[in-house]
Short mmCIF file of C-alpha atoms in Angstrom, two decimals:
data_model
loop_
_atom_site.label_atom_id
_atom_site.label_comp_id
_atom_site.label_asym_id
_atom_site.label_seq_id
_atom_site.Cartn_x
_atom_site.Cartn_y
_atom_site.Cartn_z
CA MET A 708 -11.09 14.46 -25.43
CA THR A 709 -14.03 14.66 -23.04
CA ALA A 710 -15.94 12.16 -20.90
CA LEU A 711 -18.62 9.97 -22.39
CA ASP A 712 -21.99 11.68 -22.75
CA LEU A 713 -24.46 10.53 -20.10
CA SER A 714 -26.81 9.34 -22.82
CA SER A 715 -24.19 6.81 -23.95
CA PRO A 716 -24.91 3.27 -22.75
CA VAL A 717 -22.26 1.57 -20.62
CA ALA A 718 -21.98 -2.20 -20.31
CA VAL A 719 -20.41 -4.27 -17.55
CA VAL A 720 -19.48 -7.86 -18.32
CA GLY A 721 -19.13 -10.04 -15.23
CA THR A 722 -21.61 -9.51 -12.42
CA GLY A 723 -19.71 -10.46 -9.29
CA THR A 724 -19.10 -8.00 -6.47
CA MET A 725 -16.77 -5.80 -8.50
CA GLY A 726 -18.89 -5.88 -11.64
CA GLN A 727 -21.99 -4.89 -9.69
CA GLY A 728 -20.08 -2.08 -8.02
CA ILE A 729 -18.81 -0.64 -11.30
CA ALA A 730 -22.29 -0.90 -12.81
CA GLN A 731 -23.73 0.99 -9.84
CA VAL A 732 -21.16 3.77 -10.23
CA ALA A 733 -21.99 4.26 -13.92
CA LEU A 734 -25.72 4.00 -13.22
CA VAL A 735 -25.76 6.59 -10.43
CA ALA A 736 -23.66 8.90 -12.63
CA GLY A 737 -26.55 8.88 -15.11
CA HIS A 738 -25.71 6.35 -17.84
CA PRO A 739 -27.95 3.62 -19.20
CA VAL A 740 -26.24 0.41 -18.02
CA ARG A 741 -26.37 -3.12 -19.44
CA LEU A 742 -25.31 -6.13 -17.40
CA TYR A 743 -24.05 -9.31 -19.01
CA ASP A 744 -22.82 -12.55 -17.48
CA ALA A 745 -22.05 -15.82 -19.26
CA VAL A 746 -23.89 -17.76 -16.54
CA PRO A 747 -27.67 -17.64 -17.16
CA GLY A 748 -29.63 -15.76 -14.52
CA ARG A 749 -26.68 -13.97 -12.95
CA ALA A 750 -27.25 -10.69 -14.78
CA GLU A 751 -30.86 -10.60 -13.59
CA ALA A 752 -29.80 -11.39 -10.03
CA ALA A 753 -27.15 -8.66 -10.20
CA ALA A 754 -29.72 -6.13 -11.38
CA GLU A 755 -31.91 -7.00 -8.40
CA ALA A 756 -28.94 -6.67 -6.02
CA ILE A 757 -28.05 -3.26 -7.44
CA GLY A 758 -31.68 -2.20 -7.08
CA ALA A 759 -31.58 -3.20 -3.41
CA ARG A 760 -28.45 -1.12 -2.89
CA LEU A 761 -30.17 1.86 -4.52
CA ASP A 762 -32.99 1.40 -2.00
CA ARG A 763 -30.46 1.59 0.83
CA LEU A 764 -29.01 4.80 -0.64
CA VAL A 765 -32.50 6.30 -0.55
CA ALA A 766 -32.92 5.19 3.08
CA LYS A 767 -29.63 6.96 3.90
CA ASP A 768 -30.74 10.16 2.06
CA ARG A 769 -27.90 9.76 -0.47
CA LEU A 770 -30.35 9.36 -3.34
CA THR A 771 -33.90 10.56 -3.83
CA ALA A 772 -36.70 8.15 -4.63
CA ALA A 773 -37.09 9.77 -8.05
CA GLU A 774 -33.37 9.34 -8.78
CA ARG A 775 -33.57 5.69 -7.73
CA ASP A 776 -36.53 5.02 -9.96
CA ALA A 777 -34.84 6.70 -12.91
CA ALA A 778 -31.69 4.66 -12.30
CA ARG A 779 -33.66 1.43 -12.19
CA ASP A 780 -35.26 2.31 -15.50
CA ARG A 781 -31.78 2.74 -17.03
CA LEU A 782 -30.53 -0.66 -15.78
CA ALA A 783 -31.10 -3.72 -17.97
CA PRO A 784 -29.69 -7.25 -17.92
CA ALA A 785 -28.55 -8.60 -21.29
CA ALA A 786 -28.99 -12.23 -22.34
CA GLU A 787 -26.51 -12.04 -25.23
CA LEU A 788 -23.36 -10.06 -25.99
CA ALA A 789 -25.12 -8.80 -29.12
CA GLU A 790 -27.31 -6.65 -26.87
CA LEU A 791 -24.23 -4.53 -26.07
CA ALA A 792 -23.83 -3.41 -29.70
CA ASP A 793 -24.72 0.24 -29.11
CA CYS A 794 -22.63 0.70 -25.95
CA ALA A 795 -19.96 3.41 -25.89
CA LEU A 796 -17.97 1.71 -23.12
CA VAL A 797 -17.73 -1.92 -22.06
CA VAL A 798 -15.97 -2.70 -18.77
CA GLU A 799 -14.95 -6.30 -18.09
CA ALA A 800 -14.83 -7.74 -14.57
CA VAL A 801 -14.62 -11.50 -15.16
CA LEU A 802 -12.29 -14.26 -13.98
CA GLU A 803 -8.62 -13.24 -13.65
CA ARG A 804 -7.41 -15.47 -16.45
CA LEU A 805 -5.69 -14.09 -19.51
CA ASP A 806 -7.23 -16.55 -21.95
CA VAL A 807 -10.75 -15.91 -20.66
CA LYS A 808 -10.41 -12.15 -20.93
CA GLN A 809 -8.80 -12.28 -24.37
CA GLN A 810 -11.57 -14.47 -25.74
CA LEU A 811 -14.23 -12.17 -24.29
CA PHE A 812 -12.74 -9.09 -25.94
CA ARG A 813 -12.36 -10.88 -29.27
CA GLU A 814 -16.09 -11.57 -29.13
CA LEU A 815 -16.90 -8.03 -28.04
CA GLU A 816 -14.88 -6.56 -30.89
CA GLU A 817 -17.18 -8.39 -33.31
CA VAL A 818 -20.24 -6.85 -31.67
CA VAL A 819 -19.56 -3.23 -30.68
CA ALA A 820 -18.93 -0.20 -32.88
CA ASP A 821 -15.41 0.80 -33.90
CA ASP A 822 -15.44 3.80 -31.55
CA CYS A 823 -16.56 1.83 -28.49
CA LEU A 824 -14.05 2.06 -25.63
CA LEU A 825 -13.10 -1.35 -24.22
CA ALA A 826 -11.78 -1.60 -20.66
CA THR A 827 -10.60 -4.26 -18.24
CA ASN A 828 -10.79 -4.04 -14.45
CA THR A 829 -7.91 -6.50 -14.04
CA SER A 830 -5.76 -6.03 -10.95
CA SER A 831 -2.98 -8.48 -11.76
CA LEU A 832 -2.82 -9.20 -15.51
CA SER A 833 -1.08 -7.19 -18.20
CA VAL A 834 -3.39 -4.72 -19.93
CA THR A 835 -1.11 -4.94 -22.95
CA ALA A 836 -1.43 -8.73 -23.09
CA ILE A 837 -5.22 -8.67 -22.84
CA GLY A 838 -5.46 -5.95 -25.49
CA GLY A 839 -3.01 -7.81 -27.71
CA ALA A 840 -5.84 -10.15 -28.73
CA LEU A 841 -7.73 -7.27 -30.35
CA GLY A 842 -7.60 -6.13 -33.94
CA ASN A 843 -7.65 -2.54 -32.63
CA PRO A 844 -5.83 -2.50 -29.28
CA GLY A 845 -5.63 1.30 -29.41
CA ARG A 846 -9.12 1.58 -27.93
CA PHE A 847 -8.32 -0.78 -25.06
CA VAL A 848 -7.51 0.53 -21.58
CA GLY A 849 -7.37 -0.59 -17.96
CA LEU A 850 -9.93 0.84 -15.54
CA HIS A 851 -8.88 -0.59 -12.19
CA PHE A 852 -11.51 0.18 -9.56
CA PHE A 853 -10.98 -0.65 -5.89
CA ASN A 854 -13.45 -2.70 -3.88
CA PRO A 855 -16.10 -1.61 -2.96
CA ALA A 856 -16.25 0.42 -6.17
CA PRO A 857 -19.19 2.66 -5.16
CA LEU A 858 -17.35 3.78 -2.00
CA LEU A 859 -13.64 3.93 -2.80
CA PRO A 860 -12.71 6.97 -4.90
CA LEU A 861 -9.55 5.75 -6.66
CA VAL A 862 -9.46 4.46 -10.24
CA GLU A 863 -6.16 3.54 -11.90
CA VAL A 864 -6.42 4.35 -15.61
CA VAL A 865 -3.86 2.05 -17.20
CA SER A 866 -2.47 2.56 -20.69
CA GLY A 867 -1.25 -0.59 -22.40
CA PHE A 868 1.65 -0.48 -24.82
CA ALA A 869 -0.74 0.00 -27.75
CA THR A 870 -3.39 2.17 -26.03
CA ASP A 871 -4.13 5.41 -27.87
CA VAL A 872 -3.75 8.63 -25.89
CA THR A 873 -7.30 9.60 -26.88
CA SER A 874 -8.68 6.37 -25.41
CA ALA A 875 -6.78 6.78 -22.14
CA THR A 876 -7.88 10.41 -21.87
CA ARG A 877 -11.53 9.55 -22.51
CA ALA A 878 -11.40 6.81 -19.88
CA TYR A 879 -9.72 9.18 -17.41
CA GLU A 880 -12.26 11.96 -17.94
CA THR A 881 -15.16 9.51 -17.75
CA ALA A 882 -13.95 8.17 -14.40
CA ARG A 883 -13.66 11.72 -13.13
CA ALA A 884 -17.17 12.55 -14.40
CA TRP A 885 -18.42 9.56 -12.39
CA GLY A 886 -17.14 11.24 -9.22
CA LYS A 887 -13.98 9.16 -8.96
CA THR A 888 -10.36 10.27 -8.53
CA PRO A 889 -8.48 8.86 -11.52
CA VAL A 890 -4.70 8.47 -11.73
CA ALA A 891 -2.85 7.76 -14.97
CA CYS A 892 -0.54 4.78 -15.04
CA ALA A 893 1.56 2.87 -17.55
CA ASP A 894 1.03 -0.88 -17.85
CA THR A 895 3.42 -2.24 -15.23
CA PRO A 896 3.01 -5.24 -12.88
CA GLY A 897 0.77 -4.18 -10.02
CA PHE A 898 0.11 -0.78 -11.67
CA ILE A 899 0.68 1.87 -8.95
CA VAL A 900 -0.90 0.66 -5.71
CA ASN A 901 -0.17 -3.07 -5.89
CA ARG A 902 3.39 -2.41 -7.01
CA ILE A 903 4.37 0.18 -4.40
CA ALA A 904 2.42 -1.40 -1.51
CA ARG A 905 4.33 -4.70 -1.58
CA PRO A 906 6.92 -3.69 1.10
CA PHE A 907 4.17 -2.87 3.59
CA TYR A 908 3.34 -6.57 3.74
CA ALA A 909 6.76 -7.99 2.89
CA GLU A 910 8.73 -6.19 5.59
CA ALA A 911 6.23 -7.02 8.32
CA PHE A 912 6.40 -10.67 7.30
CA ALA A 913 10.22 -10.51 7.16
CA VAL A 914 10.43 -9.17 10.73
CA TYR A 915 8.09 -11.99 11.82
CA GLU A 916 10.11 -14.63 9.94
CA ALA A 917 13.26 -13.33 11.67
CA GLN A 918 11.45 -14.02 14.98
CA ALA A 919 11.98 -10.42 15.98
CA ALA A 920 8.33 -9.80 16.90
CA ASP A 921 4.90 -11.43 16.79
CA PRO A 922 2.08 -10.30 14.46
CA ALA A 923 0.17 -8.39 17.16
CA THR A 924 3.26 -6.37 18.10
CA ILE A 925 4.23 -5.62 14.50
CA ASP A 926 0.67 -4.52 13.70
CA ALA A 927 0.54 -2.31 16.78
CA VAL A 928 3.83 -0.62 15.87
CA LEU A 929 2.69 0.02 12.28
CA ARG A 930 -0.57 1.56 13.55
CA GLU A 931 0.45 3.38 16.71
CA CYS A 932 3.94 4.47 15.64
CA GLY A 933 3.83 4.46 11.83
CA GLY A 934 0.37 5.96 11.53
CA PHE A 935 -0.98 3.26 9.21
CA ARG A 936 -4.68 2.59 9.60
CA MET A 937 -4.15 -1.16 9.91
CA GLY A 938 -1.16 -3.39 10.43
CA ALA A 939 0.03 -5.76 7.72
CA PHE A 940 -1.21 -8.94 9.42
CA GLU A 941 -4.72 -7.71 10.18
CA LEU A 942 -5.01 -6.08 6.75
CA THR A 943 -4.04 -9.24 4.87
CA ASP A 944 -6.51 -11.19 7.03
CA LEU A 945 -9.17 -8.73 5.87
CA ILE A 946 -8.12 -8.87 2.20
CA GLY A 947 -7.74 -12.65 2.28
CA GLN A 948 -4.34 -14.32 2.59
CA ASP A 949 -4.91 -16.22 -0.65
CA VAL A 950 -5.81 -13.02 -2.52
CA ASN A 951 -2.92 -10.98 -1.10
CA GLU A 952 -0.38 -13.73 -1.71
CA SER A 953 -1.66 -14.23 -5.25
CA VAL A 954 -1.12 -10.54 -6.07
CA THR A 955 2.36 -10.64 -4.53
CA HIS A 956 3.23 -13.77 -6.52
CA SER A 957 1.89 -12.23 -9.74
CA VAL A 958 3.94 -9.06 -9.31
CA TRP A 959 7.05 -11.12 -8.45
CA GLN A 960 6.65 -13.35 -11.50
CA SER A 961 5.86 -10.41 -13.78
CA PHE A 962 9.10 -8.73 -12.71
CA PHE A 963 11.01 -11.92 -13.64
CA GLN A 964 11.27 -12.96 -9.97
CA ASP A 965 12.87 -9.71 -8.88
CA VAL A 966 14.08 -10.28 -5.31
CA ARG A 967 12.51 -6.98 -4.20
CA PHE A 968 9.08 -8.58 -4.64
CA THR A 969 9.81 -12.06 -3.28
CA PRO A 970 6.73 -13.60 -1.62
CA SER A 971 6.74 -14.62 2.04
CA LEU A 972 7.22 -18.28 2.88
CA ALA A 973 5.31 -17.76 6.14
CA GLN A 974 2.33 -16.43 4.22
CA ARG A 975 2.58 -19.33 1.75
CA ARG A 976 2.32 -21.79 4.64
CA LEU A 977 -0.69 -19.90 5.99
CA VAL A 978 -2.43 -20.15 2.62
CA GLU A 979 -1.54 -23.84 2.26
CA SER A 980 -3.08 -24.52 5.65
CA GLY A 981 -6.38 -22.96 4.55
CA ARG A 982 -6.08 -20.07 6.98
CA HIS A 983 -7.16 -17.36 4.58
CA GLY A 984 -8.16 -14.75 7.12
CA ARG A 985 -11.52 -13.43 8.23
CA LYS A 986 -13.44 -15.26 5.51
CA SER A 987 -12.16 -18.66 6.67
CA GLY A 988 -12.35 -17.83 10.38
CA HIS A 989 -8.58 -17.97 10.89
CA GLY A 990 -5.57 -16.26 9.38
CA TRP A 991 -2.75 -14.66 11.31
CA TYR A 992 -5.44 -14.19 13.94
CA ASP A 993 -8.27 -16.42 15.15
CA TYR A 994 -11.74 -15.04 14.32
CA ALA A 995 -13.77 -17.78 15.98
CA GLU A 996 -16.51 -16.57 18.30
CA GLY A 997 -15.02 -15.92 21.72
CA ALA A 998 -11.40 -16.12 20.50
CA GLU A 999 -9.10 -13.71 22.32
CA ARG A 1000 -7.12 -11.24 20.25
CA PRO A 1001 -3.43 -11.42 21.17
CA GLU A 1002 -2.00 -8.31 22.79
CA PRO A 1003 1.17 -6.61 21.53
CA HIS A 1004 4.28 -6.92 23.63
CA THR A 1005 4.42 -3.92 25.96
CA ALA A 1006 7.36 -3.35 28.30
CA ASP A 1007 6.92 -3.07 32.06
CA LYS A 1008 7.27 0.32 33.72
CA GLU A 1009 10.83 1.64 34.04
CA ARG A 1010 12.30 4.73 35.68
CA PRO A 1011 13.08 7.50 33.16
CA PRO A 1012 16.62 8.86 32.93
CA ALA A 1013 17.25 12.17 34.65
CA HIS A 1014 19.13 13.51 31.63
CA VAL A 1015 20.30 12.72 28.12
CA THR A 1016 23.07 14.17 25.98
CA VAL A 1017 22.37 14.96 22.35
CA GLU A 1018 25.15 14.20 19.90
CA GLY A 1019 24.65 15.37 16.34
CA ASP A 1020 21.41 15.95 14.48
CA LEU A 1021 18.54 13.57 15.22
CA GLY A 1022 17.07 14.24 11.78
CA PRO A 1023 13.49 12.89 11.52
CA ALA A 1024 13.50 12.36 15.31
CA ALA A 1025 14.46 15.94 16.20
CA GLY A 1026 10.92 16.53 17.47
CA LEU A 1027 11.74 14.34 20.48
CA LEU A 1028 13.95 17.01 22.06
CA PRO A 1029 11.23 19.50 23.09
CA MET A 1030 9.10 16.55 24.24
CA LEU A 1031 11.91 15.38 26.52
CA ARG A 1032 12.25 18.83 28.04
CA GLU A 1033 8.49 19.03 28.59
CA ALA A 1034 8.65 15.67 30.38
CA GLY A 1035 11.27 17.03 32.80
CA ILE A 1036 14.24 15.19 31.32
CA GLN A 1037 17.27 17.42 31.12
CA VAL A 1038 18.65 17.66 27.57
CA ARG A 1039 22.36 18.41 27.34
CA GLU A 1040 24.02 19.47 24.12
CA ASP A 1041 27.33 18.03 22.90
CA ASP A 1042 29.11 20.49 20.64
CA GLU A 1043 31.05 17.73 18.95
CA ASP A 1044 29.28 16.14 16.00
CA ASN A 1045 30.00 12.52 16.87
CA GLY A 1046 26.90 11.08 15.27
CA THR A 1047 23.12 11.24 15.58
CA ARG A 1048 22.14 9.80 18.92
CA LEU A 1049 21.16 10.37 22.53
CA VAL A 1050 23.63 9.32 25.24
CA LEU A 1051 21.94 7.94 28.34
CA PRO A 1052 23.23 8.32 31.94
CA SER A 1053 24.56 4.75 31.88
CA GLY A 1054 26.75 5.68 28.92
CA GLY A 1055 24.64 3.62 26.53
CA GLN A 1056 23.29 5.19 23.37
CA LEU A 1057 19.84 5.58 21.87
CA ALA A 1058 19.71 5.98 18.08
CA LEU A 1059 17.07 6.22 15.37
CA ALA A 1060 16.82 3.08 13.21
CA ASP A 1061 19.32 3.43 10.38
CA GLY A 1062 19.67 0.00 8.79
CA GLN A 1063 22.39 -1.16 11.18
CA THR A 1064 22.07 -3.57 14.10
CA SER A 1065 22.60 -3.09 17.81
CA VAL A 1066 25.00 -6.03 18.06
CA GLU A 1067 27.54 -4.15 15.93
CA PHE A 1068 28.08 -1.48 18.56
CA ARG A 1069 28.79 -1.20 22.24
CA ASP A 1070 25.61 -0.71 24.19
CA VAL A 1071 23.25 0.78 21.59
CA VAL A 1072 19.44 0.68 21.63
CA TYR A 1073 17.63 1.60 18.41
CA PHE A 1074 14.20 3.22 18.27
CA ASP A 1075 11.85 3.10 15.30
CA LEU A 1076 10.74 5.83 12.95
CA ALA A 1077 7.40 7.46 13.83
CA LEU A 1078 5.05 9.35 11.57
CA ASP A 1079 4.72 11.94 14.35
CA TYR A 1080 6.57 11.37 17.62
CA ARG A 1081 4.21 13.64 19.53
CA LYS A 1082 1.07 11.84 18.33
CA ALA A 1083 2.51 8.31 18.38
CA THR A 1084 1.18 6.17 21.23
CA ARG A 1085 3.73 3.37 20.89
CA ILE A 1086 7.46 3.20 20.14
CA ALA A 1087 9.46 0.10 19.22
CA LEU A 1088 12.97 -0.43 20.57
CA SER A 1089 15.50 -3.02 19.50
CA ALA A 1090 18.53 -4.26 21.37
CA SER A 1091 20.98 -7.14 21.13
CA GLN A 1092 21.88 -9.76 23.69
CA ASP A 1093 24.97 -7.69 24.50
CA THR A 1094 23.04 -4.53 25.32
CA SER A 1095 23.30 -3.52 28.97
CA PRO A 1096 20.01 -4.14 30.84
CA GLN A 1097 20.46 -0.71 32.42
CA THR A 1098 20.71 0.99 29.02
CA LEU A 1099 17.59 -0.79 27.77
CA ALA A 1100 15.72 0.08 30.96
CA GLU A 1101 16.66 3.76 30.60
CA ALA A 1102 15.57 3.77 26.95
CA ILE A 1103 12.23 2.21 27.88
CA GLY A 1104 11.74 4.68 30.73
CA LEU A 1105 12.56 7.62 28.48
CA PHE A 1106 9.76 6.86 26.03
CA GLN A 1107 7.36 5.90 28.81
CA ALA A 1108 7.98 9.35 30.32
CA LEU A 1109 6.72 10.75 27.00
CA GLY A 1110 3.46 8.83 27.45
CA LYS A 1111 4.28 6.02 25.02
CA ASP A 1112 3.77 2.29 25.25
CA VAL A 1113 7.06 0.58 24.44
CA SER A 1114 7.51 -2.64 22.49
CA VAL A 1115 10.95 -4.24 22.55
CA ILE A 1116 11.65 -6.30 19.42
CA GLY A 1117 14.60 -8.32 18.20
CA ASP A 1118 17.77 -6.83 16.75
CA VAL A 1119 16.65 -6.46 13.13
CA PRO A 1120 18.18 -3.75 10.93
CA GLY A 1121 15.76 -0.99 10.01
CA MET A 1122 13.29 -2.25 12.63
CA ILE A 1123 9.62 -2.13 11.44
CA VAL A 1124 8.34 1.28 10.35
CA ALA A 1125 11.69 2.62 9.14
CA ARG A 1126 12.52 -0.21 6.74
CA THR A 1127 8.92 -0.31 5.48
CA VAL A 1128 8.78 3.41 4.71
CA ALA A 1129 12.25 3.41 3.14
CA ARG A 1130 11.30 0.63 0.73
CA ILE A 1131 8.00 2.27 -0.18
CA VAL A 1132 9.83 5.53 -0.92
CA ASP A 1133 12.39 3.66 -3.02
CA LEU A 1134 9.80 1.85 -5.14
CA ALA A 1135 7.95 5.14 -5.67
CA HIS A 1136 11.06 6.92 -6.95
CA ASP A 1137 11.87 3.94 -9.16
CA ALA A 1138 8.34 3.98 -10.62
CA VAL A 1139 8.56 7.66 -11.55
CA ALA A 1140 11.99 7.18 -13.11
CA LYS A 1141 10.59 4.37 -15.27
CA GLY A 1142 7.59 6.37 -16.46
CA VAL A 1143 4.96 4.44 -14.53
CA ALA A 1144 3.23 7.53 -13.11
CA THR A 1145 3.88 11.03 -11.82
CA GLU A 1146 4.84 11.83 -8.23
CA GLU A 1147 1.46 13.47 -7.68
CA ASP A 1148 -0.49 10.50 -9.01
CA ILE A 1149 1.55 8.05 -6.95
CA ASP A 1150 0.92 10.01 -3.75
CA THR A 1151 -2.79 10.25 -4.60
CA ALA A 1152 -3.00 6.52 -5.36
CA MET A 1153 -1.36 5.45 -2.11
CA LEU A 1154 -3.43 7.84 -0.02
CA LEU A 1155 -6.75 6.83 -1.57
CA GLY A 1156 -6.05 3.24 -2.60
CA VAL A 1157 -4.57 1.90 0.64
CA ASN A 1158 -5.16 4.77 3.10
CA TYR A 1159 -1.49 5.49 3.80
CA PRO A 1160 -0.99 8.36 6.24
CA LEU A 1161 1.33 10.09 3.74
CA GLY A 1162 2.12 9.63 0.08
CA PRO A 1163 5.63 8.24 -0.56
CA PHE A 1164 6.93 11.53 -1.94
CA GLU A 1165 5.50 13.59 0.88
CA TRP A 1166 7.16 11.13 3.26
CA SER A 1167 10.42 11.46 1.33
CA ARG A 1168 10.35 15.25 1.64
CA ARG A 1169 9.68 15.07 5.38
CA LEU A 1170 12.45 12.59 6.05
CA GLY A 1171 15.11 14.35 4.03
CA ARG A 1172 16.71 13.71 0.69
CA GLY A 1173 19.18 11.02 1.70
CA TRP A 1174 17.35 9.29 4.56
CA ALA A 1175 15.77 6.38 2.66
CA TYR A 1176 18.87 5.80 0.52
CA ASP A 1177 21.22 5.69 3.52
CA LEU A 1178 19.00 3.30 5.46
CA LEU A 1179 18.57 0.92 2.52
CA ASP A 1180 22.27 1.09 1.70
CA ASP A 1181 23.06 -0.04 5.26
CA LEU A 1182 20.42 -2.75 5.04
CA HIS A 1183 21.86 -3.94 1.74
CA LEU A 1184 25.30 -4.34 3.35
CA ARG A 1185 23.75 -6.64 5.94
CA ASP A 1186 21.52 -8.51 3.49
CA PRO A 1187 23.31 -8.50 0.11
CA SER A 1188 20.56 -10.54 -1.60
CA GLY A 1189 19.50 -7.43 -3.51
CA ARG A 1190 16.19 -7.10 -1.67
CA TYR A 1191 17.29 -3.82 -0.09
CA ALA A 1192 19.61 -2.48 -2.79
CA PRO A 1193 18.53 1.15 -3.35
CA SER A 1194 17.37 1.92 -6.86
CA LEU A 1195 19.38 4.13 -9.17
CA ALA A 1196 16.49 6.61 -9.03
CA LEU A 1197 16.77 6.87 -5.24
CA TYR A 1198 20.56 7.24 -5.51
CA ARG A 1199 20.14 10.12 -7.93
CA HIS A 1200 17.55 11.71 -5.68
CA ALA A 1201 19.78 11.39 -2.61
CA TYR A 1202 22.80 13.01 -4.21
CA ALA A 1203 21.31 15.42 -6.74
CA THR A 1204 21.27 18.48 -4.48
CA ASP A 1205 24.75 17.90 -3.08
CA LYS A 1206 26.12 17.53 -6.61
CA ARG A 1207 24.48 20.73 -7.81
CA GLU A 1208 25.76 22.64 -4.79
CA SER A 1209 29.31 21.42 -5.35
CA THR A 1210 29.37 22.34 -9.04
CA PRO A 1211 31.56 25.43 -9.60
#
C-alpha cells in the first residue's frame, strides 16, 4: 500500500492552530487542500493565515514564489461538509470531546467515498472509541501530529482495534511522503510519547512534593546533569499546566487509575489557582515583566579530597575515575568487592543513586545519574541529617574539582535523574511487551516528540541490563504503593541474559 497520490484532495476539519498546521503540511507536500470549520468564517480566516505563513517561508528562502502561488491555488475553504466529497483523506482536529468527534465522523461517512481514509489528530482520546461510531471503522486511523505541525517531524500513526492494516499503512506512507517521520502505534492511552513521558513530569513533581528540592534546582539538574533540553517545571509552564495536567489525568483514568500514572496534587493546585504557565503569566515560575528567575541551589566552594578509594564497580559512573585522576585526586583501588562506591578520606562513602536512602546507612552521600559525567555541568548530591558534615563537604569538593556545580537535595531515594530515567525505561519495556510499538519506534518517538537526549532503549543499553530494575525494586521497597514496582517486562529483561548463561 502506497502513499496517497499528490493529485488526491486532502481535507482538514477544524481550523485552530493544529488544523492549520496539518493543512499547511499537506499543502506544501503538493496536495489540493480543503479547510472546513463549523464556525462560519473560520475556514476563510485559516486560509488567509496559512497564506501568510507561506509568504514567510518565501522570505526565508524555504519556498519559491512560484511554489507559494501554486500552493495558494490548491487551498480552498469549504462552507459545507458536502464539499469534501471527493477527498481521499480527511483529518479531524476539532474539540477534544468524544461525542463531538464521533458525530463529525458519522456525518463525514455520509459524504465521502467508501475508500476515503478518515483520521483523527486526537492526543488523549481513544482512536478505537472515536472510530466505533463508524459503519466502516476499518478505514479509520489516528494521525497524531505534534505542535507546531509544520516544524516537528514526528507523527504517531495509531491503529484502533478495528483499523485495517491497509489503512494504517497508507496513513503511515502518506505521512512519510509529506516529509514527516511516522511511527506505528497501537491504540493505547497516551499512544507512545504521552504514555512514556509521564515520569519525566511526575518524578520531578514528586521530588518537589517531598520538599527535597525547589523547581529551579530540579530543572537545573535535569538539564545540566540529565541532558534534557528543559526541566519538567519550565517545560510544563511552556506547554500549559492545564494542558499537561489534563493529559496526565486522561492517561491515568484510561489506565483505570493505575498508580504509575497518578497526577500530581501540587500541579492540581497550580491549575486551580489559575497559574497555567507562560500563557497566564505565572506557573511554577513568574513571567511578569521584570520578574527575577529563581536560581538553583548551588553549594559553596569546598576543598576537594586528596584521595578516594574505589570499592567495587561504579557501573554507569565508571567514567568518573579517569576524571578524578585528571583532577589530581589520587584514586586507590580496593581489591575486595564490598559494593559500588567511593570511600572518602573521612571514612564516609559516596555512591551512585540506587533507590535507597542515605539515612539507612552510616555516613553515605548519594550522587545522581548523569547522561555524561564529563559533559555534565551540575551534579546533585543527597544526604541525610545524620551524614557527617565533613563527608558532605568532601563529596561537594570532589565534584567541584571536576568543574561541576553541585546541588545538595533532600534524602529522596533515586534522587532526580536516576529515578526519572529508570521509570521511563520501565514504561518503554512494558509498552513493547504489550504490543504498543517497537523498540525502534519508541526511541524515535521520544527523541523527536519530546527531544530526549537518548531513546529509552538506548539509555537501557548504556546503563546495563539490570540497572533500572534494581533501582526501581529498591524504590518499591521504600514506597510500596505500586508506583515504582518494576514491570514484568523489565524483570524479564533484567534476568534474561543471566538465565540463558546459567542454562546447562
